[in-house]
Amino acid sequence: MDSFLIKGGTPLHGDVTISGAKNAVLPIMAATLLTAETCVIRRVPNLSDVQFMCQILTSLGAEVKFEEGTLTVRAAKIKGVGDYDLIRKMRGSICILGPLLGRLRKATISLPGGCIIGARPIDLHLKGVAALGAKIKIEGGYVHVDAKKLRGADLFLGGRAGPTVLGTANVIMAAVLADGVTIIESAACEPEVIDLIHFLNAMGAKISGGGSPTVTITGVKSLHGAEHEVIPDRIEAATFAIAAAATNGEVTLHGARADHMHAILDKLREAGVKIERNGPALKFSRNGRLKPVDITTLPYAGFPTDVQAQMMVLMALTPGISIITERIFESRFMHVSELARLGADIAIEGPSAIVKGGKPLSGAPVMASDLRASAALVIAGLAAKGSTEVNRVYHIDRGYENIDGKLRKLGARIQRQEGS
Ligand code: EPZ
């Protein structure tokens, strides 16, 4: 398994281009199953999650070509059974459920199972497709859904932690070819859901209300091929912005969408980060001393849970007490114990982490546990004195395109060590 060897203490300086959004491209790739015609998707990041999804689409019978950031998919003839192991490996693949049901009126996929940040149930996904007329059977680790007919319905999709992003995507993709009108209340409002809706409407779907809690889908007979450019990754953008502040550097992001990042930019300003607009580019640096802030993660447009770990590193470097409360997932503090190995002083009290910041961090070997926690450990290594080895960086490669190459271009001393 590969690891990163990081020599900390060098402020990051320069320009970085933000890649396409992982959490937009995965459901959009799944949506190509809804038509037999060719779809062309651009600004596709070269991530292991994208490679997995290409394998899943291929295993379902689609022709898939991925070159230089452009993905071409033609799902002319497909089957409704997904590859058990592939789907188990990547939770995000649950989003093939809706399009398979929409196109074939049936689907059999392995239960995605939980991961290190939480149980990751799919009860809301199943509630949604059942409301459209699907029969559901869970057997031997698989979920089987099938529907003689799919009929539009009014349904409420909110769960104990608010809306579900991929649950909303799945229900929309099952409803686009249903008979009649579907109204989803408490739909997820994330930019990635809006991007999926833009792609589906380009394919001939009739969807309105994207980005609002009420999404209306009027079923159509069929969808045709379409071309689409994926939105930039707001979480990658936030990660690089925080790395700039954490290393007391100055980094300009190209291609990021400030209008997708209001909560992030607001908190960074409050924490003492200077944000300058240079046309569409955004430049991040420190604005004097860093200040402690309190953060609660919320559904969009609140502060995103996918930036919680990275922010915690910045707060560990900030003199004072910061409180970070995680309201979306039940165990998304795996990075705390690893940050403690670098000298961070963080206490967990239920859903909150109390960060006593300001102590200098010093390098040590640490273990990546999940995608965003791993990114946080890289930021911590860049800011720490001495050397940090981040192990199991396959977690990072799932969601960041060439992160070590991009960081080296900004002056970071980071080397990838090929693992055994
Ligand atoms: C998406 O996951 C993202 N992944 C996650 O990003 C992100 O953290 C999450 O949305 C929240 O924004 C992709 O888009 C591929 P949810 P998703 O359904 O859709 C509960 C990353 O690092 N819930 O919005 O799976 C669930 O347990 C990843 O890029 C139910 O109770 O998340 C959680 O507490 C991590 N029942 C909350 O809702 C359900 O049926 C939000 O989960 C579904 C979800």
Coordinates of N, CA and C in Angstrom, one line a residue, residues 102-318:
G102 N -35.2 2.4 -13.2 CA -35.9 3.2 -14.1 C -35.8 2.7 -15.6
R103 N -34.7 2.1 -15.9 CA -34.5 1.6 -17.3 C -35.1 0.2 -17.5
L104 N -34.8 -0.7 -16.5 CA -35.1 -2.1 -16.7 C -36.3 -2.5 -15.8
R105 N -36.8 -1.6 -14.9 CA -37.8 -1.9 -14.0 C -37.4 -3.0 -12.9
K106 N -36.0 -3.3 -12.9 CA -35.6 -4.2 -11.9 C -34.1 -4.0 -11.6
A107 N -33.6 -4.4 -10.4 CA -32.2 -4.2 -10.1 C -31.8 -5.2 -9.0
T108 N -30.6 -5.7 -9.1 CA -30.1 -6.5 -8.0 C -28.7 -6.0 -7.7
I109 N -28.5 -5.4 -6.5 CA -27.2 -5.0 -6.2 C -26.9 -5.4 -4.7
S110 N -25.6 -5.5 -4.5 CA -25.2 -5.9 -3.1 C -25.4 -4.7 -2.2
L111 N -25.8 -5.1 -1.0 CA -26.0 -4.0 0.0 C -24.7 -3.3 0.2
P112 N -24.6 -2.0 0.1 CA -23.3 -1.3 0.1 C -22.6 -1.5 1.5
G113 N -23.3 -1.7 2.5 CA -22.6 -1.9 3.8 C -22.1 -0.6 4.3
G114 N -21.7 -0.6 5.6 CA -21.3 0.6 6.2 C -19.8 0.9 5.9
C115 N -19.3 2.0 6.5 CA -17.9 2.3 6.3 C -17.5 2.9 7.7
I116 N -16.2 3.4 7.7 CA -15.6 3.8 8.9 C -16.3 5.0 9.5
I117 N -17.1 5.8 8.7 CA -17.6 7.0 9.2 C -19.1 6.8 9.7
G118 N -19.6 5.6 9.4 CA -21.0 5.4 9.9 C -21.6 4.2 9.3
A119 N -22.9 3.9 9.7 CA -23.6 2.7 9.3 C -24.0 2.8 7.8
R120 N -24.2 4.0 7.3 CA -24.6 4.3 6.0 C -25.8 3.5 5.5
P121 N -26.9 3.6 6.2 CA -28.1 2.8 5.8 C -28.6 3.3 4.5
I122 N -29.5 2.5 3.9 CA -30.1 2.9 2.6 C -31.7 2.8 2.7
D123 N -32.2 2.9 4.0 CA -33.6 2.8 4.2 C -34.4 3.9 3.4
L124 N -33.8 5.1 3.3 CA -34.5 6.2 2.6 C -34.5 5.9 1.1
H125 N -33.4 5.4 0.6 CA -33.4 5.0 -0.9 C -34.6 4.1 -1.2
L126 N -34.7 3.1 -0.3 CA -35.7 2.0 -0.5 C -37.1 2.5 -0.3
K127 N -37.2 3.4 0.7 CA -38.6 4.1 0.9 C -39.0 4.8 -0.3
G128 N -38.0 5.5 -1.0 CA -38.3 6.3 -2.1 C -38.8 5.5 -3.3
V129 N -38.0 4.4 -3.6 CA -38.3 3.6 -4.8 C -39.6 2.8 -4.5
A130 N -39.8 2.4 -3.3 CA -41.1 1.7 -2.9 C -42.3 2.6 -3.2
A131 N -42.1 3.9 -2.9 CA -43.2 4.8 -3.1 C -43.6 4.9 -4.6
L132 N -42.6 4.6 -5.5 CA -42.8 4.6 -6.9 C -43.4 3.3 -7.4
G133 N -43.5 2.3 -6.5 CA -44.1 1.1 -6.9 C -43.2 -0.1 -7.0
A134 N -41.9 0.1 -6.5 CA -41.0 -1.1 -6.6 C -41.3 -2.0 -5.4
K135 N -41.1 -3.3 -5.7 CA -41.1 -4.3 -4.6 C -39.7 -4.6 -4.2
I136 N -39.5 -4.7 -2.9 CA -38.1 -4.8 -2.4 C -37.9 -6.1 -1.6
K137 N -36.8 -6.8 -2.0 CA -36.5 -8.0 -1.2 C -35.0 -7.9 -0.9
I138 N -34.7 -8.1 0.4 CA -33.3 -8.2 0.8 C -32.9 -9.6 1.2
E139 N -31.9 -10.1 0.5 CA -31.6 -11.6 0.7 C -30.1 -11.8 0.4
G140 N -29.5 -12.5 1.3 CA -28.1 -12.9 1.0 C -27.1 -11.8 0.7
G141 N -27.4 -10.6 1.3 CA -26.5 -9.5 1.1 C -26.8 -8.7 -0.1
Y142 N -27.9 -9.1 -0.8 CA -28.3 -8.4 -2.0 C -29.6 -7.7 -1.7
V143 N -29.8 -6.5 -2.4 CA -31.2 -5.9 -2.4 C -31.7 -6.1 -3.8
H144 N -32.9 -6.7 -3.9 CA -33.6 -6.9 -5.2 C -34.8 -6.0 -5.2
V145 N -34.8 -5.2 -6.3 CA -36.0 -4.3 -6.4 C -36.6 -4.6 -7.8
D146 N -37.9 -4.7 -7.9 CA -38.5 -4.7 -9.2 C -39.9 -4.1 -9.2
A147 N -40.3 -3.6 -10.4 CA -41.6 -3.0 -10.4 C -42.2 -3.3 -11.8
K148 N -43.5 -3.8 -11.8 CA -44.1 -4.0 -13.1 C -44.3 -2.6 -13.7
K149 N -44.8 -1.7 -12.9 CA -44.8 -0.3 -13.4 C -44.2 0.6 -12.4
L150 N -43.7 1.8 -12.9 CA -43.3 2.8 -11.9 C -44.2 4.0 -12.1
R151 N -44.8 4.3 -11.0 CA -45.8 5.4 -11.1 C -45.4 6.6 -10.2
G152 N -45.5 7.8 -10.7 CA -45.1 9.0 -9.9 C -45.8 9.0 -8.6
A153 N -45.2 9.6 -7.6 CA -45.8 9.7 -6.2 C -45.2 10.9 -5.5
D154 N -46.0 11.3 -4.5 CA -45.5 12.4 -3.6 C -44.8 11.7 -2.4
L155 N -43.6 12.1 -2.1 CA -42.9 11.4 -1.0 C -42.0 12.3 -0.3
F156 N -41.8 12.0 1.0 CA -40.9 12.7 1.9 C -39.6 11.9 2.1
L157 N -38.5 12.5 1.9 CA -37.3 11.7 1.9 C -36.3 12.1 3.0
G158 N -36.8 12.9 3.9 CA -35.9 13.3 5.0 C -35.7 12.2 6.0
G159 N -34.4 12.1 6.5 CA -34.1 11.1 7.6 C -33.7 11.8 8.9
R160 N -33.1 11.0 9.7 CA -32.8 11.5 11.1 C -31.7 12.6 11.0
A161 N -30.9 12.6 9.9 CA -29.8 13.6 9.8 C -30.2 14.5 8.7
G162 N -31.5 14.6 8.3 CA -31.8 15.5 7.2 C -31.9 14.8 5.9
P163 N -31.7 15.5 4.8 CA -31.9 14.8 3.5 C -30.8 13.8 3.2
T164 N -31.0 13.0 2.2 CA -30.0 12.0 1.7 C -29.5 12.4 0.3
V165 N -28.2 12.6 0.1 CA -27.7 13.1 -1.2 C -27.9 12.0 -2.2
L166 N -27.4 10.8 -2.0 CA -27.5 9.7 -3.0 C -28.9 9.1 -3.1
G167 N -29.6 9.2 -1.9 CA -31.0 8.8 -1.9 C -31.8 9.6 -2.8
T168 N -31.6 11.0 -2.7 CA -32.3 11.9 -3.6 C -32.0 11.6 -5.1
A169 N -30.7 11.3 -5.4 CA -30.3 11.0 -6.7 C -30.9 9.7 -7.2
N170 N -31.0 8.7 -6.4 CA -31.6 7.4 -6.8 C -33.1 7.6 -7.1
V171 N -33.8 8.3 -6.2 CA -35.3 8.4 -6.5 C -35.5 9.2 -7.7
I172 N -34.7 10.3 -7.9 CA -34.9 11.1 -9.2 C -34.7 10.2 -10.4
M173 N -33.6 9.4 -10.3 CA -33.3 8.6 -11.5 C -34.3 7.4 -11.7
A174 N -35.0 7.0 -10.7 CA -36.0 6.0 -10.9 C -37.3 6.7 -11.4
A175 N -37.5 8.0 -11.1 CA -38.8 8.6 -11.4 C -38.8 9.2 -12.8
V176 N -37.6 9.5 -13.4 CA -37.6 10.2 -14.7 C -38.3 9.4 -15.8
L177 N -38.4 8.1 -15.7 CA -39.1 7.3 -16.7 C -40.4 6.7 -16.2
A178 N -40.9 7.2 -15.0 CA -42.1 6.6 -14.4 C -43.3 7.3 -15.1
D179 N -44.5 6.7 -14.9 CA -45.7 7.3 -15.4 C -46.2 8.4 -14.4
G180 N -46.3 9.6 -14.9 CA -46.8 10.6 -14.0 C -45.8 11.4 -13.3
V181 N -46.3 12.2 -12.3 CA -45.4 13.2 -11.7 C -45.0 12.7 -10.3
T182 N -43.7 12.9 -10.0 CA -43.2 12.6 -8.6 C -42.8 13.9 -8.0
I183 N -43.2 14.1 -6.7 CA -42.7 15.3 -6.0 C -41.9 14.8 -4.7
I184 N -40.7 15.1 -4.7 CA -39.8 14.7 -3.5 C -39.7 15.9 -2.6
E185 N -40.2 15.7 -1.4 CA -40.0 16.7 -0.3 C -38.8 16.3 0.5
S186 N -38.1 17.4 1.0 CA -36.9 17.2 1.8 C -35.8 16.5 0.9
A187 N -35.8 17.0 -0.4 CA -34.7 16.5 -1.3 C -33.4 17.2 -0.9
A188 N -32.3 16.5 -1.2 CA -31.0 17.1 -0.9 C -30.8 18.3 -1.9
C189 N -30.1 19.3 -1.4 CA -29.9 20.6 -2.2 C -28.5 20.7 -2.7
E190 N -27.6 19.7 -2.5 CA -26.2 19.9 -2.8 C -26.0 20.3 -4.3
P191 N -25.0 21.0 -4.6 CA -24.6 21.3 -6.0 C -24.5 20.1 -6.8
E192 N -24.0 19.0 -6.3 CA -23.8 17.8 -7.0 C -25.2 17.2 -7.5
V193 N -26.2 17.4 -6.6 CA -27.6 16.9 -7.0 C -28.1 17.8 -8.2
I194 N -27.8 19.1 -8.1 CA -28.2 20.1 -9.2 C -27.5 19.7 -10.5
D195 N -26.2 19.3 -10.4 CA -25.5 18.9 -11.6 C -26.1 17.7 -12.2
L196 N -26.5 16.7 -11.4 CA -27.1 15.5 -11.9 C -28.4 15.9 -12.6
I197 N -29.2 16.8 -12.0 CA -30.4 17.2 -12.6 C -30.2 17.9 -14.0
H198 N -29.2 18.7 -14.0 CA -28.8 19.4 -15.3 C -28.5 18.3 -16.4
F199 N -27.8 17.3 -16.0 CA -27.4 16.2 -17.0 C -28.7 15.5 -17.4
L200 N -29.5 15.1 -16.4 CA -30.7 14.3 -16.8 C -31.7 15.2 -17.7
N201 N -31.8 16.5 -17.4 CA -32.6 17.3 -18.2 C -32.0 17.4 -19.6
A202 N -30.7 17.4 -19.7 CA -30.1 17.4 -21.1 C -30.4 16.1 -21.8
M203 N -30.6 15.1 -21.1 CA -31.0 13.8 -21.7 C -32.5 13.7 -22.1
G204 N -33.2 14.8 -21.7 CA -34.6 14.8 -22.1 C -35.6 14.6 -20.9
A205 N -35.0 14.6 -19.7 CA -35.9 14.4 -18.5 C -36.6 15.8 -18.2
K206 N -37.6 15.7 -17.4 CA -38.4 16.9 -17.1 C -38.3 17.1 -15.5
I207 N -37.3 17.8 -15.0 CA -37.1 17.9 -13.6 C -37.0 19.4 -13.2
S208 N -37.7 19.8 -12.2 CA -37.6 21.2 -11.7 C -37.4 21.2 -10.2
G209 N -36.9 22.3 -9.7 CA -36.7 22.4 -8.3 C -35.4 22.0 -7.8
G210 N -34.4 21.7 -8.7 CA -33.1 21.3 -8.3 C -32.5 22.4 -7.4
G211 N -31.9 21.9 -6.3 CA -31.3 22.9 -5.3 C -32.2 23.4 -4.3
S212 N -33.5 23.0 -4.4 CA -34.5 23.3 -3.4 C -34.9 22.0 -2.7
P213 N -35.6 22.1 -1.5 CA -36.0 20.9 -0.9 C -37.2 20.2 -1.6
T214 N -37.8 20.8 -2.6 CA -38.9 20.2 -3.3 C -38.5 20.0 -4.7
V215 N -38.3 18.8 -5.2 CA -37.9 18.5 -6.6 C -39.1 17.8 -7.2
T216 N -39.5 18.3 -8.4 CA -40.6 17.7 -9.2 C -40.1 17.1 -10.4
I217 N -40.5 15.8 -10.7 CA -40.1 15.1 -11.8 C -41.3 14.6 -12.6
T218 N -41.4 15.0 -13.9 CA -42.5 14.6 -14.7 C -42.0 13.5 -15.6
G219 N -42.5 12.3 -15.4 CA -42.0 11.1 -16.2 C -42.1 11.3 -17.7
V220 N -41.1 10.8 -18.4 CA -41.1 10.8 -19.9 C -41.0 9.4 -20.4
K221 N -41.2 9.2 -21.7 CA -41.2 7.8 -22.2 C -39.7 7.3 -22.3
S222 N -38.8 8.1 -22.7 CA -37.4 7.7 -22.8 C -36.4 8.8 -22.8
L223 N -35.2 8.5 -22.5 CA -34.1 9.6 -22.5 C -33.2 9.3 -23.7
H224 N -32.5 10.4 -24.1 CA -31.5 10.2 -25.2 C -30.1 10.6 -24.7
G225 N -29.1 10.4 -25.5 CA -27.7 10.7 -25.1 C -27.6 12.2 -24.9
A226 N -26.5 12.5 -24.2 CA -26.3 14.0 -23.9 C -24.8 14.2 -23.6
E227 N -24.4 15.4 -23.7 CA -23.0 15.8 -23.3 C -23.1 16.7 -22.1
H228 N -22.0 16.6 -21.2 CA -22.1 17.4 -20.0 C -20.7 17.6 -19.4
E229 N -20.5 18.8 -18.8 CA -19.2 19.0 -18.1 C -19.5 19.1 -16.6
V230 N -18.8 18.3 -15.9 CA -19.0 18.1 -14.4 C -18.6 19.4 -13.7
I231 N -19.3 19.7 -12.7 CA -18.9 20.9 -11.9 C -17.6 20.7 -11.1
P232 N -16.9 21.7 -10.8 CA -15.6 21.5 -10.0 C -15.9 21.0 -8.6
D233 N -14.9 20.4 -8.0 CA -15.1 19.8 -6.7 C -14.9 20.8 -5.6
R234 N -16.0 21.1 -4.9 CA -15.9 22.1 -3.9 C -15.2 21.6 -2.6
I235 N -15.1 20.3 -2.5 CA -14.4 19.7 -1.3 C -12.9 19.7 -1.5
E236 N -12.5 19.4 -2.8 CA -11.1 19.5 -3.1 C -10.7 21.0 -3.0
A237 N -11.5 21.9 -3.4 CA -11.2 23.4 -3.4 C -11.0 23.8 -1.9
A238 N -11.9 23.3 -1.0 CA -11.8 23.6 0.4 C -10.5 23.1 1.0
T239 N -10.2 21.9 0.5 CA -9.0 21.2 1.1 C -7.7 22.0 0.8
F240 N -7.6 22.5 -0.5 CA -6.4 23.2 -0.8 C -6.4 24.6 -0.2
A241 N -7.6 25.2 0.0 CA -7.7 26.5 0.7 C -7.2 26.4 2.1
I242 N -7.6 25.3 2.8 CA -7.2 25.1 4.2 C -5.8 24.8 4.3
A243 N -5.2 24.0 3.3 CA -3.8 23.7 3.3 C -3.0 25.0 3.1
A244 N -3.5 26.0 2.3 CA -2.8 27.2 2.2 C -2.7 28.0 3.5
A245 N -3.8 28.0 4.2 CA -3.9 28.7 5.5 C -3.1 28.0 6.5
A246 N -3.2 26.7 6.5 CA -2.5 25.9 7.5 C -1.0 26.0 7.4
T247 N -0.5 26.2 6.2 CA 1.0 26.3 6.0 C 1.5 27.8 5.9
N248 N 0.5 28.7 6.2 CA 0.8 30.1 6.1 C 1.3 30.5 4.8
G249 N 0.7 29.9 3.7 CA 1.2 30.2 2.4 C 0.2 31.1 1.6
E250 N 0.2 31.0 0.3 CA -0.7 31.8 -0.5 C -0.9 31.0 -1.8
V251 N -2.2 30.6 -1.9 CA -2.5 29.7 -3.0 C -3.7 30.2 -3.8
T252 N -3.6 30.2 -5.1 CA -4.8 30.6 -6.0 C -5.4 29.4 -6.6
L253 N -6.7 29.3 -6.4 CA -7.5 28.1 -6.9 C -8.1 28.6 -8.3
H254 N -7.9 27.8 -9.3 CA -8.5 28.0 -10.6 C -9.6 27.0 -10.8
G255 N -10.8 27.5 -11.3 CA -11.9 26.6 -11.6 C -12.8 26.3 -10.5
A256 N -12.5 26.8 -9.3 CA -13.5 26.5 -8.2 C -14.7 27.4 -8.3
R257 N -15.8 27.0 -7.8 CA -17.1 27.7 -7.8 C -17.4 28.3 -6.4
A258 N -17.1 29.6 -6.3 CA -17.3 30.3 -5.0 C -18.8 30.2 -4.6
D259 N -19.7 30.1 -5.5 CA -21.1 30.1 -5.2 C -21.5 28.7 -4.6
H260 N -20.6 27.7 -4.7 CA -20.9 26.4 -4.1 C -20.3 26.3 -2.7
M261 N -19.6 27.4 -2.3 CA -18.7 27.3 -1.1 C -19.0 28.4 0.0
H262 N -20.2 28.9 0.0 CA -20.5 30.1 0.9 C -20.2 29.7 2.3
A263 N -20.7 28.6 2.8 CA -20.5 28.3 4.2 C -19.0 28.1 4.5
I264 N -18.3 27.5 3.6 CA -16.8 27.2 3.8 C -16.1 28.6 3.8
L265 N -16.4 29.4 2.8 CA -15.7 30.7 2.7 C -16.0 31.6 4.0
D266 N -17.2 31.5 4.4 CA -17.6 32.3 5.6 C -16.8 31.9 6.8
K267 N -16.7 30.6 7.0 CA -16.0 30.1 8.2 C -14.5 30.4 8.1
L268 N -13.9 30.3 6.9 CA -12.5 30.5 6.7 C -12.2 32.0 7.0
R269 N -13.1 32.9 6.5 CA -12.9 34.3 6.8 C -12.9 34.5 8.3
E270 N -13.9 33.9 9.0 CA -14.1 34.0 10.5 C -12.8 33.5 11.2
A271 N -12.1 32.5 10.6 CA -10.9 31.9 11.2 C -9.7 32.7 10.9
G272 N -9.8 33.8 10.1 CA -8.7 34.7 9.9 C -8.0 34.4 8.5
V273 N -8.7 33.8 7.6 CA -8.2 33.6 6.3 C -8.6 34.7 5.3
K274 N -7.6 35.2 4.6 CA -7.9 36.2 3.6 C -8.3 35.5 2.3
I275 N -9.4 36.0 1.7 CA -9.9 35.4 0.4 C -10.0 36.5 -0.6
E276 N -9.2 36.5 -1.6 CA -9.3 37.5 -2.7 C -9.7 36.9 -4.0
R277 N -10.6 37.7 -4.7 CA -11.0 37.2 -6.0 C -10.2 37.8 -7.1
N278 N -9.7 37.0 -8.0 CA -8.9 37.4 -9.1 C -9.6 37.0 -10.3
G279 N -10.7 37.7 -10.7 CA -11.6 37.2 -11.8 C -12.3 36.0 -11.2
P280 N -12.4 34.9 -11.9 CA -13.1 33.7 -11.3 C -12.2 32.9 -10.3
A281 N -10.8 33.3 -10.3 CA -9.9 32.6 -9.4 C -10.1 33.1 -8.0
L282 N -9.7 32.3 -7.0 CA -9.8 32.6 -5.6 C -8.5 32.4 -5.0
K283 N -8.0 33.5 -4.3 CA -6.6 33.4 -3.7 C -6.8 33.3 -2.1
F284 N -6.1 32.4 -1.5 CA -6.3 32.1 -0.1 C -4.9 32.4 0.6
S285 N -4.9 33.1 1.7 CA -3.7 33.3 2.5 C -4.2 33.7 3.9
R286 N -3.3 33.8 4.9 CA -3.7 34.3 6.2 C -3.9 35.8 6.3
N287 N -4.8 36.2 7.1 CA -5.1 37.6 7.3 C -4.7 37.9 8.7
G288 N -3.4 37.9 9.0 CA -2.9 38.1 10.4 C -3.1 36.7 11.1
R289 N -3.3 36.9 12.5 CA -3.4 35.7 13.3 C -4.7 34.8 13.0
L290 N -4.5 33.5 13.1 CA -5.7 32.7 12.9 C -6.6 32.8 14.2
K291 N -7.9 32.7 14.0 CA -8.8 32.8 15.2 C -9.6 31.5 15.3
P292 N -9.9 31.1 16.6 CA -10.7 29.8 16.8 C -12.1 30.1 16.3
V293 N -12.7 29.0 15.8 CA -14.1 29.1 15.4 C -14.9 27.9 15.8
D294 N -16.2 28.0 15.9 CA -17.1 26.8 16.2 C -17.8 26.5 14.9
I295 N -17.8 25.2 14.7 CA -18.4 24.7 13.4 C -19.4 23.5 13.7
T296 N -20.6 23.5 13.1 CA -21.5 22.4 13.1 C -21.7 22.0 11.7
T297 N -21.5 20.7 11.4 CA -21.8 20.3 10.0 C -23.3 20.1 9.8
L298 N -23.7 20.5 8.6 CA -25.1 20.5 8.3 C -25.3 20.1 6.8
P299 N -26.6 19.7 6.5 CA -26.8 19.5 5.0 C -26.6 20.8 4.3
Y300 N -26.4 20.8 3.0 CA -26.2 22.0 2.2 C -27.4 22.9 2.3
A301 N -27.2 24.2 2.5 CA -26.0 25.0 2.3 C -25.2 25.3 3.6
G302 N -25.4 24.4 4.6 CA -24.6 24.5 5.8 C -23.2 24.0 5.6
F303 N -22.4 24.1 6.7 CA -21.0 23.7 6.5 C -20.9 22.2 6.2
P304 N -20.2 21.8 5.2 CA -20.2 20.4 4.7 C -19.4 19.5 5.6
T305 N -20.0 18.3 5.9 CA -19.3 17.3 6.7 C -18.0 16.8 6.1
D306 N -17.9 17.0 4.7 CA -16.7 16.5 4.0 C -15.5 17.4 4.2
V307 N -15.7 18.6 4.9 CA -14.6 19.5 5.1 C -14.3 19.6 6.6
Q308 N -15.0 18.8 7.4 CA -14.9 18.9 8.9 C -13.5 18.5 9.4
A309 N -13.0 17.4 8.8 CA -11.6 16.9 9.3 C -10.5 17.9 8.9
Q310 N -10.6 18.5 7.7 CA -9.6 19.4 7.3 C -9.6 20.7 8.1
M311 N -10.8 21.2 8.5 CA -11.0 22.4 9.3 C -10.4 22.1 10.7
M312 N -10.6 20.9 11.2 CA -10.1 20.5 12.5 C -8.5 20.7 12.6
V313 N -7.8 20.4 11.5 CA -6.4 20.6 11.4 C -6.1 22.1 11.6
L314 N -6.8 22.9 10.8 CA -6.6 24.4 10.9 C -6.8 24.9 12.3
M315 N -7.8 24.4 13.0 CA -8.1 24.8 14.3 C -7.1 24.3 15.3
A316 N -6.5 23.1 15.0 CA -5.4 22.6 15.9 C -4.2 23.5 15.9
L317 N -4.1 24.3 14.8 CA -2.9 25.2 14.7 C -3.3 26.6 15.2
T318 N -4.6 26.8 15.6 CA -5.0 28.1 16.0 C -5.1 28.3 17.5

